[in-house]
Structures are given as structure tokens and as C-alpha cells.
JSON list of C-alpha atoms and ligand atoms in Angstrom, two decimals:
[
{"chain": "A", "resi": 713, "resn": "UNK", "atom": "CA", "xyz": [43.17, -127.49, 70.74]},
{"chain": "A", "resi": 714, "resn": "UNK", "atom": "CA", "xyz": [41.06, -130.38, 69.25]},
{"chain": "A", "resi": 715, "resn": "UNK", "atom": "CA", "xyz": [43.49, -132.83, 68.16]},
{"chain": "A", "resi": 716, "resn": "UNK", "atom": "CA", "xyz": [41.26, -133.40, 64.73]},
{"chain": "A", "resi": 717, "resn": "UNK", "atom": "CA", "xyz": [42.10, -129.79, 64.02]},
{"chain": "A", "resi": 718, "resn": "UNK", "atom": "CA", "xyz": [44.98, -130.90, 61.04]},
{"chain": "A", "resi": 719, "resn": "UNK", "atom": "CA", "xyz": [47.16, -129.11, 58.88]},
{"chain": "A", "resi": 720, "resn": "UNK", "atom": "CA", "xyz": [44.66, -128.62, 56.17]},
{"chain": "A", "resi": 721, "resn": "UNK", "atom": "CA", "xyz": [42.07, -127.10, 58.72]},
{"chain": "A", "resi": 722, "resn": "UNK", "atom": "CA", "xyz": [44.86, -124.66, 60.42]},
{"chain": "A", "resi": 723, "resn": "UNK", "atom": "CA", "xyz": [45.27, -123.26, 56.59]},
{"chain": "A", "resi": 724, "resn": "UNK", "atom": "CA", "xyz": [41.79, -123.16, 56.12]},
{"chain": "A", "resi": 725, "resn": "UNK", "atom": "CA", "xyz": [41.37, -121.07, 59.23]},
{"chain": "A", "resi": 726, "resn": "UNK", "atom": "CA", "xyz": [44.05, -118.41, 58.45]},
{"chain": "A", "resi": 727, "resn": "UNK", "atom": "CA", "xyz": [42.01, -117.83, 54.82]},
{"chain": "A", "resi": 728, "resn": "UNK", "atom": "CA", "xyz": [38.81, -117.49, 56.90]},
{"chain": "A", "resi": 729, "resn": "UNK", "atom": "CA", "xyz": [41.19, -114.96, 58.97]},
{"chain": "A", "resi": 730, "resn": "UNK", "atom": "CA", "xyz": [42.06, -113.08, 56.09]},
{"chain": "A", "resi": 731, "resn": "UNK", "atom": "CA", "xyz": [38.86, -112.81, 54.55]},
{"chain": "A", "resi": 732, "resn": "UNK", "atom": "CA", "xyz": [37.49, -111.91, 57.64]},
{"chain": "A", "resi": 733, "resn": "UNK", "atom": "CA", "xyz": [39.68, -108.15, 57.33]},
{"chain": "A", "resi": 734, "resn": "UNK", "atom": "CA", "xyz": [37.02, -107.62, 54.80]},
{"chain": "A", "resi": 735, "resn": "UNK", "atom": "CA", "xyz": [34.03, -107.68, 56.51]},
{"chain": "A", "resi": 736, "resn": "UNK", "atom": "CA", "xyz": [31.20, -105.31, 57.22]},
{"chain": "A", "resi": 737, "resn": "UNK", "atom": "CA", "xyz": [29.98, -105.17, 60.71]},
{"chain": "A", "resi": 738, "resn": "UNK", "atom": "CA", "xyz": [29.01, -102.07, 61.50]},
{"chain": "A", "resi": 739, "resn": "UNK", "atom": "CA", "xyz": [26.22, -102.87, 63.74]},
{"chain": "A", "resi": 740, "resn": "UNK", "atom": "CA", "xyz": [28.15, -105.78, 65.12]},
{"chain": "A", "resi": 741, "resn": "UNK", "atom": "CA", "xyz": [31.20, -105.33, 65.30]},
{"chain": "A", "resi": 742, "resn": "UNK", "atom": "CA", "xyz": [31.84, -108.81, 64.89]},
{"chain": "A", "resi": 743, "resn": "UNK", "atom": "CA", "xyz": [33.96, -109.42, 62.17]},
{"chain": "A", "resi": 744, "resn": "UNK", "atom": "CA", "xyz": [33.62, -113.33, 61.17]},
{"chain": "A", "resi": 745, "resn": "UNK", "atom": "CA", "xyz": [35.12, -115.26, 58.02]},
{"chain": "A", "resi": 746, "resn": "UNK", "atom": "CA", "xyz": [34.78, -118.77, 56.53]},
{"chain": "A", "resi": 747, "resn": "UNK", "atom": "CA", "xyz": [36.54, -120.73, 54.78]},
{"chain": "A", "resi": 748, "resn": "UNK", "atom": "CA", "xyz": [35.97, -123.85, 52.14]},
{"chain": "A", "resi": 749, "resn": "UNK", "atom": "CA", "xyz": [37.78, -126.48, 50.87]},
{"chain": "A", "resi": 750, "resn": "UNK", "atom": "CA", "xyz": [35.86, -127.83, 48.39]},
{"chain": "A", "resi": 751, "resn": "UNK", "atom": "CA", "xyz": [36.16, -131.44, 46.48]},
{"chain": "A", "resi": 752, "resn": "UNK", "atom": "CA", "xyz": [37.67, -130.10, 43.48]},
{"chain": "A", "resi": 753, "resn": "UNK", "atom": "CA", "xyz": [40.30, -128.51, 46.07]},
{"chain": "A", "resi": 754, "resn": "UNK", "atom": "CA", "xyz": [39.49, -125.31, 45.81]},
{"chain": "A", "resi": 755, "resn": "UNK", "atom": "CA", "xyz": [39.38, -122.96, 48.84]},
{"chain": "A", "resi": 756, "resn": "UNK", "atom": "CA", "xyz": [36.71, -120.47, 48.29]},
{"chain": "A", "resi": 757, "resn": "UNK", "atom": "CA", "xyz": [35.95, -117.95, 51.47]},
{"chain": "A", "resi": 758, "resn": "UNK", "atom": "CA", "xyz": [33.37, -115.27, 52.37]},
{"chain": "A", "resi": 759, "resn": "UNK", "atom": "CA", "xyz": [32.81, -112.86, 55.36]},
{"chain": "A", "resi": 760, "resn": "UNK", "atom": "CA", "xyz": [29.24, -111.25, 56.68]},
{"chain": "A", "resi": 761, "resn": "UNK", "atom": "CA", "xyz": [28.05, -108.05, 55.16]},
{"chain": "A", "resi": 762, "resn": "UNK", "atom": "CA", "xyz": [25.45, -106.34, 57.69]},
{"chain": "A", "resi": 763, "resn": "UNK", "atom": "CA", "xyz": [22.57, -103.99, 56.61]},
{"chain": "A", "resi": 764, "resn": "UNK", "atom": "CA", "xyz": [20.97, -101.63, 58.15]},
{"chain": "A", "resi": 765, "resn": "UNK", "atom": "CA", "xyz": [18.34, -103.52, 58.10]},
{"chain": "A", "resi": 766, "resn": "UNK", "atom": "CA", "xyz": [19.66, -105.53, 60.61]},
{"chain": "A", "resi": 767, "resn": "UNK", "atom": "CA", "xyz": [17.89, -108.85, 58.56]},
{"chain": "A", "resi": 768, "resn": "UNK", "atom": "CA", "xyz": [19.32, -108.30, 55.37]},
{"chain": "A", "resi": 769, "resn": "UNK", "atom": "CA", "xyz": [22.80, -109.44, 56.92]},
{"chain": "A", "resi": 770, "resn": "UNK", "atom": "CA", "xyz": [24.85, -112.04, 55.37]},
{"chain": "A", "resi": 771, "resn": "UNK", "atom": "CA", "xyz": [26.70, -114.22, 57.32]},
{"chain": "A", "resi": 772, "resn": "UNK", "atom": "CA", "xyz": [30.68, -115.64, 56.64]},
{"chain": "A", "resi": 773, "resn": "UNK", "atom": "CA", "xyz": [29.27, -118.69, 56.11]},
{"chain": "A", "resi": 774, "resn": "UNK", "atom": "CA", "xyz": [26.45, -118.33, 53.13]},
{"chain": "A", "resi": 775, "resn": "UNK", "atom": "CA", "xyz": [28.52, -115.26, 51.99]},
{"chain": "A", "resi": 776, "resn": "UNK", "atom": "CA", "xyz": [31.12, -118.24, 51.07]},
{"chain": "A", "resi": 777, "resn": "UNK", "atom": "CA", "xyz": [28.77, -120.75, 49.94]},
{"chain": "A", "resi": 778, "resn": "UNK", "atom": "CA", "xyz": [27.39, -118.51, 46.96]},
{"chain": "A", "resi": 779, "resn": "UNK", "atom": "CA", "xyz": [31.06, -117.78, 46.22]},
{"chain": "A", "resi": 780, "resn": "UNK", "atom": "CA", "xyz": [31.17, -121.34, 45.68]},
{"chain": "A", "resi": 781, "resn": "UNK", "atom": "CA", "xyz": [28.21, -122.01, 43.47]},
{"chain": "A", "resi": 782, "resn": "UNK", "atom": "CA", "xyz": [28.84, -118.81, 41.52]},
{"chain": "A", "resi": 783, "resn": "UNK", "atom": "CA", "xyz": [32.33, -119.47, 40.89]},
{"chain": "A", "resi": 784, "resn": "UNK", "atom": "CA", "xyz": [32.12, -123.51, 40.13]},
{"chain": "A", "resi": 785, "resn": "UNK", "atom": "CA", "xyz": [28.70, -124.11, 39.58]},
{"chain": "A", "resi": 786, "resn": "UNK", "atom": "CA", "xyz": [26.10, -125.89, 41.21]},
{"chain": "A", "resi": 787, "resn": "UNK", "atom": "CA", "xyz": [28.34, -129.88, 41.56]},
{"chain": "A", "resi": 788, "resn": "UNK", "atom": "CA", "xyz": [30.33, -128.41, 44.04]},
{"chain": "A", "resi": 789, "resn": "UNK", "atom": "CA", "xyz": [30.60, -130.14, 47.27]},
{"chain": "A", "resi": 790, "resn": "UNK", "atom": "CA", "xyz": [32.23, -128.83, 50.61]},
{"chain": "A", "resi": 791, "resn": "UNK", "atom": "CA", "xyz": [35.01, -131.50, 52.04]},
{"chain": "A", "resi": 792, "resn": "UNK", "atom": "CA", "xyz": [36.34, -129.08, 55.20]},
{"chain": "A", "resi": 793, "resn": "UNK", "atom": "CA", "xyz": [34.98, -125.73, 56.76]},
{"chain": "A", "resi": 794, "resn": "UNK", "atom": "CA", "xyz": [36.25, -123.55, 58.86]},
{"chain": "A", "resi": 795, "resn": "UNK", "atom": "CA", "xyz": [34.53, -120.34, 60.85]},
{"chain": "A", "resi": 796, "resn": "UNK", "atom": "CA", "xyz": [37.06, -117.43, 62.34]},
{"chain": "A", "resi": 797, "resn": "UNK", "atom": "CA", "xyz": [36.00, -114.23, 63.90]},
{"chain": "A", "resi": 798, "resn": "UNK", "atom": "CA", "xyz": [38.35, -111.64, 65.38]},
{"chain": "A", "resi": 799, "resn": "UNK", "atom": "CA", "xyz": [37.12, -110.66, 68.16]},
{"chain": "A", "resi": 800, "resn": "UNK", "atom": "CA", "xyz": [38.33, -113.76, 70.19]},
{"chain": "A", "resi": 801, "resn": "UNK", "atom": "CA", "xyz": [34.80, -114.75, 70.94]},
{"chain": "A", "resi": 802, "resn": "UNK", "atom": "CA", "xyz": [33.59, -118.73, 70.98]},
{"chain": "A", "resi": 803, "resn": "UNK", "atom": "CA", "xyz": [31.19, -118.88, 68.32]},
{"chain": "A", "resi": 804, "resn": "UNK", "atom": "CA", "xyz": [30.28, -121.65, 66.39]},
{"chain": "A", "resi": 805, "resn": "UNK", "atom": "CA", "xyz": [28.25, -121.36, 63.10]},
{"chain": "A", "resi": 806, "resn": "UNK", "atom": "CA", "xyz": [24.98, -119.98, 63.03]},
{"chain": "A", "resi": 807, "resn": "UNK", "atom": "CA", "xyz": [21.47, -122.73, 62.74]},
{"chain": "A", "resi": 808, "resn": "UNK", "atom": "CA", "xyz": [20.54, -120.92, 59.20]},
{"chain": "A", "resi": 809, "resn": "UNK", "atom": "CA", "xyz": [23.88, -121.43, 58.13]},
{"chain": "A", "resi": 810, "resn": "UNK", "atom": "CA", "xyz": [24.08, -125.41, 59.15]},
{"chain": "A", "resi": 811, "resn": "UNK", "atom": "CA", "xyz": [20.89, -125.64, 57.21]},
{"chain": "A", "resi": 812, "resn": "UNK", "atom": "CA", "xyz": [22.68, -123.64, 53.73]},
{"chain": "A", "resi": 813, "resn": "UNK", "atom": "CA", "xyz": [25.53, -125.78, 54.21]},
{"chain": "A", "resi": 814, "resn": "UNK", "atom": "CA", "xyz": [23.61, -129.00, 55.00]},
{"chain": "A", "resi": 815, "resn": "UNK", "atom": "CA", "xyz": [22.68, -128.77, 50.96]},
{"chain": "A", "resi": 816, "resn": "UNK", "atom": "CA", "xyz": [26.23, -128.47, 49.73]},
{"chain": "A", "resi": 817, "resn": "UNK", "atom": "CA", "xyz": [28.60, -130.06, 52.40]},
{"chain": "A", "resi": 818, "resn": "UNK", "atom": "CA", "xyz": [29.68, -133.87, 52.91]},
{"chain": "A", "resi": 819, "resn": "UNK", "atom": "CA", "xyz": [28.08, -135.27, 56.36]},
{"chain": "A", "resi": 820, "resn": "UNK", "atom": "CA", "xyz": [32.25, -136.29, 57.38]},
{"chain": "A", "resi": 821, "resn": "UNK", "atom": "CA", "xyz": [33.90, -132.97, 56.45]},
{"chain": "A", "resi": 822, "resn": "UNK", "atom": "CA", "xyz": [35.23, -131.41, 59.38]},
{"chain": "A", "resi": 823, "resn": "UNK", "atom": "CA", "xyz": [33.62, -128.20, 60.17]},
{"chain": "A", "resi": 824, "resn": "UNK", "atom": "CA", "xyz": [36.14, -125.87, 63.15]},
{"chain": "A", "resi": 825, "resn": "UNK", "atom": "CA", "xyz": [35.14, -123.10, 64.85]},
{"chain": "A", "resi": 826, "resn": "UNK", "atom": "CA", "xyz": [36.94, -121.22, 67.71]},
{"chain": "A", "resi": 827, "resn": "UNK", "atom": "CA", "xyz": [35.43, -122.69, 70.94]},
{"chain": "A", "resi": 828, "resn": "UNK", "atom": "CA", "xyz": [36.66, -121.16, 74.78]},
{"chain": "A", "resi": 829, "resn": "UNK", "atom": "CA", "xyz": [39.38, -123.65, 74.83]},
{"chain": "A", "resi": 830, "resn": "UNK", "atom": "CA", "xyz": [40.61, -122.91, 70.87]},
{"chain": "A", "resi": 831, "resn": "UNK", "atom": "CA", "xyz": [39.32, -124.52, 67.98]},
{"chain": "A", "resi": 832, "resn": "UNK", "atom": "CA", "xyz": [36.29, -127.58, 68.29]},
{"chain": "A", "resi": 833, "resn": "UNK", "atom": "CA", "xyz": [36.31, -129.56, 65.42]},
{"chain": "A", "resi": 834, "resn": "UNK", "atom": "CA", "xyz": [33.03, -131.73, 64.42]},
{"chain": "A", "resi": 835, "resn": "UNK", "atom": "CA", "xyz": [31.97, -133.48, 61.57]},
{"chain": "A", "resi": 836, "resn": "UNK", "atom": "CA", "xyz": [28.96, -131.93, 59.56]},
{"chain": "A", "resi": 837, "resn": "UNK", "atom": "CA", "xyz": [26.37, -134.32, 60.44]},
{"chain": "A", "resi": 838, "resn": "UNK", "atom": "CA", "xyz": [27.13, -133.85, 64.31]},
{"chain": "A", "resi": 839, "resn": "UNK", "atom": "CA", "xyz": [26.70, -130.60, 63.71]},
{"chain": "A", "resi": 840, "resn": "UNK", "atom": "CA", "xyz": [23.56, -130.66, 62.31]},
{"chain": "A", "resi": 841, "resn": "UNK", "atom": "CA", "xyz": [22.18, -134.28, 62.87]},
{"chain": "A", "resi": 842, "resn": "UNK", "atom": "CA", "xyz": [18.32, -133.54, 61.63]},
{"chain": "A", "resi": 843, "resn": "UNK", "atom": "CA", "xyz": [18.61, -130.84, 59.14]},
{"chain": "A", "resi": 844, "resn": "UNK", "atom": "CA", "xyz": [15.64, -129.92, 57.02]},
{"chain": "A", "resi": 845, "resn": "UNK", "atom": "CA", "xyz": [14.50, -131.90, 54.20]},
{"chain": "A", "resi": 846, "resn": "UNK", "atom": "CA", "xyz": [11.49, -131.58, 52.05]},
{"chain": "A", "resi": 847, "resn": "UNK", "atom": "CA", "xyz": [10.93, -135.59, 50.59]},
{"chain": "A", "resi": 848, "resn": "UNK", "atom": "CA", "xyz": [7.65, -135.23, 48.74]},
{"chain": "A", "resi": 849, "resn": "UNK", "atom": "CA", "xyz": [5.87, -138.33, 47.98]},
{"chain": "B", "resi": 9, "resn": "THU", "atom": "N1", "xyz": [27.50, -114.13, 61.77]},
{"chain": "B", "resi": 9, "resn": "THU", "atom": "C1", "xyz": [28.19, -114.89, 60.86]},
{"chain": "B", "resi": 9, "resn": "THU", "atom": "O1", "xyz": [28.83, -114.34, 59.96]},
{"chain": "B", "resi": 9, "resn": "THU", "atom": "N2", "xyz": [28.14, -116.23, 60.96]},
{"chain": "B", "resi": 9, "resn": "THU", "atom": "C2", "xyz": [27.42, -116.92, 61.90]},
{"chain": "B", "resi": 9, "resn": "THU", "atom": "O2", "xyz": [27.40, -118.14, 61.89]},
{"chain": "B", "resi": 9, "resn": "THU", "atom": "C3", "xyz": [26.71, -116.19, 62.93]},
{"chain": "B", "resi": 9, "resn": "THU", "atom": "C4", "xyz": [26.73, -114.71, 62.86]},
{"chain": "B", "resi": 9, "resn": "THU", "atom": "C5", "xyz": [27.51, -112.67, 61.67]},
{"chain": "B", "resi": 9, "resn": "THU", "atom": "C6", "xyz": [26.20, -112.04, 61.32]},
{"chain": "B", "resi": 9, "resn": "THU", "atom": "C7", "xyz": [26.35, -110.65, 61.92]},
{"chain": "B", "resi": 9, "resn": "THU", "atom": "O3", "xyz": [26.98, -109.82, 60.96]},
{"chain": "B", "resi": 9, "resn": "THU", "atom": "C8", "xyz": [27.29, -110.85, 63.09]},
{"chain": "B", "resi": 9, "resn": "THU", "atom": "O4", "xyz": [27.90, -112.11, 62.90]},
{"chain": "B", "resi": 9, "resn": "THU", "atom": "C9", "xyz": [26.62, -110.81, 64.44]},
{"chain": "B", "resi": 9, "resn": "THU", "atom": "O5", "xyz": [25.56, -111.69, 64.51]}
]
């Protein structure tokens, strides 16, 4: 286990577990929650919902994000993250979901996700180091 992986991010983790019993794979069947701890230090989660469509799906991670914004508004900002699935498979988050988060998250807050050897812990801005940005002149 990553030593960085604290307290706070082993709660974190079991409410991306939980929330994770609610999800809709059933193209997948990978079954993946996240979890938020946001500045105001509230934990808001969200798991993927898959369409037939196959492209329509929402992932964990922007299913949690528009939790967020819905339910506090567009301040918030993510301190800690953490990704679970249950199907014991390494998998950190997806690149369209580093991008959603890179608009919301701080570039220290630890983001975990279960890795071969347990949970990897990174900050944000390793995780995505060159994220998207549109600076008009
Ligand atoms: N998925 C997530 O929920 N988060 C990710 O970061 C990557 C993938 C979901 C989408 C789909 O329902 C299933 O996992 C398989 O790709």
C-alpha cells in the first residue's frame, strides 16, 4: 500500500465502495465508484451509468463531479479523490475524467486508485501534468 494513502483517503475509498453497489454496468460489468472530499468537507460520490449506446456512459468519476456542482454550486473545489471498482482490477481514472476534474480539483489533492500492488496515490497535477486549457488572447 502507498504509504500517502491516510486515514482520510481509506474513508474516502470505502464511500467510493459503497456507491459503487449502485452502479450500472451492464455492458461492462465493471462496477467503479468515486469518491470526493471537497473543501467545504463534504464527501460527495458517484458511480458510472452505461447506455446502450455504449458512448452515452458516464463514468464514477464525472458522475460525482456533477453531484458536486449540482449539490454546492459551481465554488466547489475537490481537496482528495478516490476511484474503487469491484472487480479487483488495477485501474486508474480514465484521460476524459483527469481533464473534468482538472477544472474543479486542487493540483496537491491526492487522487488513489487501486493499482496491482493496492492503492497508488498521486497528486492531481502528476496525474495530469498538461491538461487542456483554452487561454485566449
Ligand atoms: N469507467 C469509470 O467509471 N471510470 C473510469 O475512469 C474509467 C471507466 C467506467 C465506464 C464504463 O462503464 C466501465 O467503467 C468500463 O469502461
Amino acid at each position: 500500500m502507498d504509504p500517502r494513502v491516510d486515514a482520510g483517503l481509506l474513508h474516502l475509498m470505502e464511500c467510493a465502495r459503497q456507491v459503487a453497489q449502485h452502479s450500472y454496468a451492464p455492458y461492462s460489468n465493471f462496477r467503479v465508484g468515486a469518491a470526493l472530499e471537497l473543501t467545504n468537507g463534504e464527501i460527495v460520490t458517484g458511480t458510472n451509468v452505461e447506455n446502450v449506446s455504449l458512448g452515452l456512459t458516464i463514468c464514477a468519476e464525472r458522475a460525482a463531479l456533477v453531484q458536486a456542482v449540482s449539490r454546492f454550486g459551481p465554488e466547489i473545489r475537490v481537496a482528495a479523490a478516490a476511484v474503487v471498482n469491484l472487480n479487483q482490477a488495477a485501474s486508474p481514472p480514465c484521460g476524459a475524467c483527469r481533464q473534468m476534474m482538472a477544472e474543479f480539483i486542487l493540483p496537491e489533492a491526492p487522487v488513489a486508485w487501486p493499482a496491482a500492488d493496492g492503492m497508488r496515490t498521486l497528486p492531481f497535477s502528476e496525474l495530469l501534468p498538461l491538461a487542456f486549457e483554452m487561454k485566449l488572447k
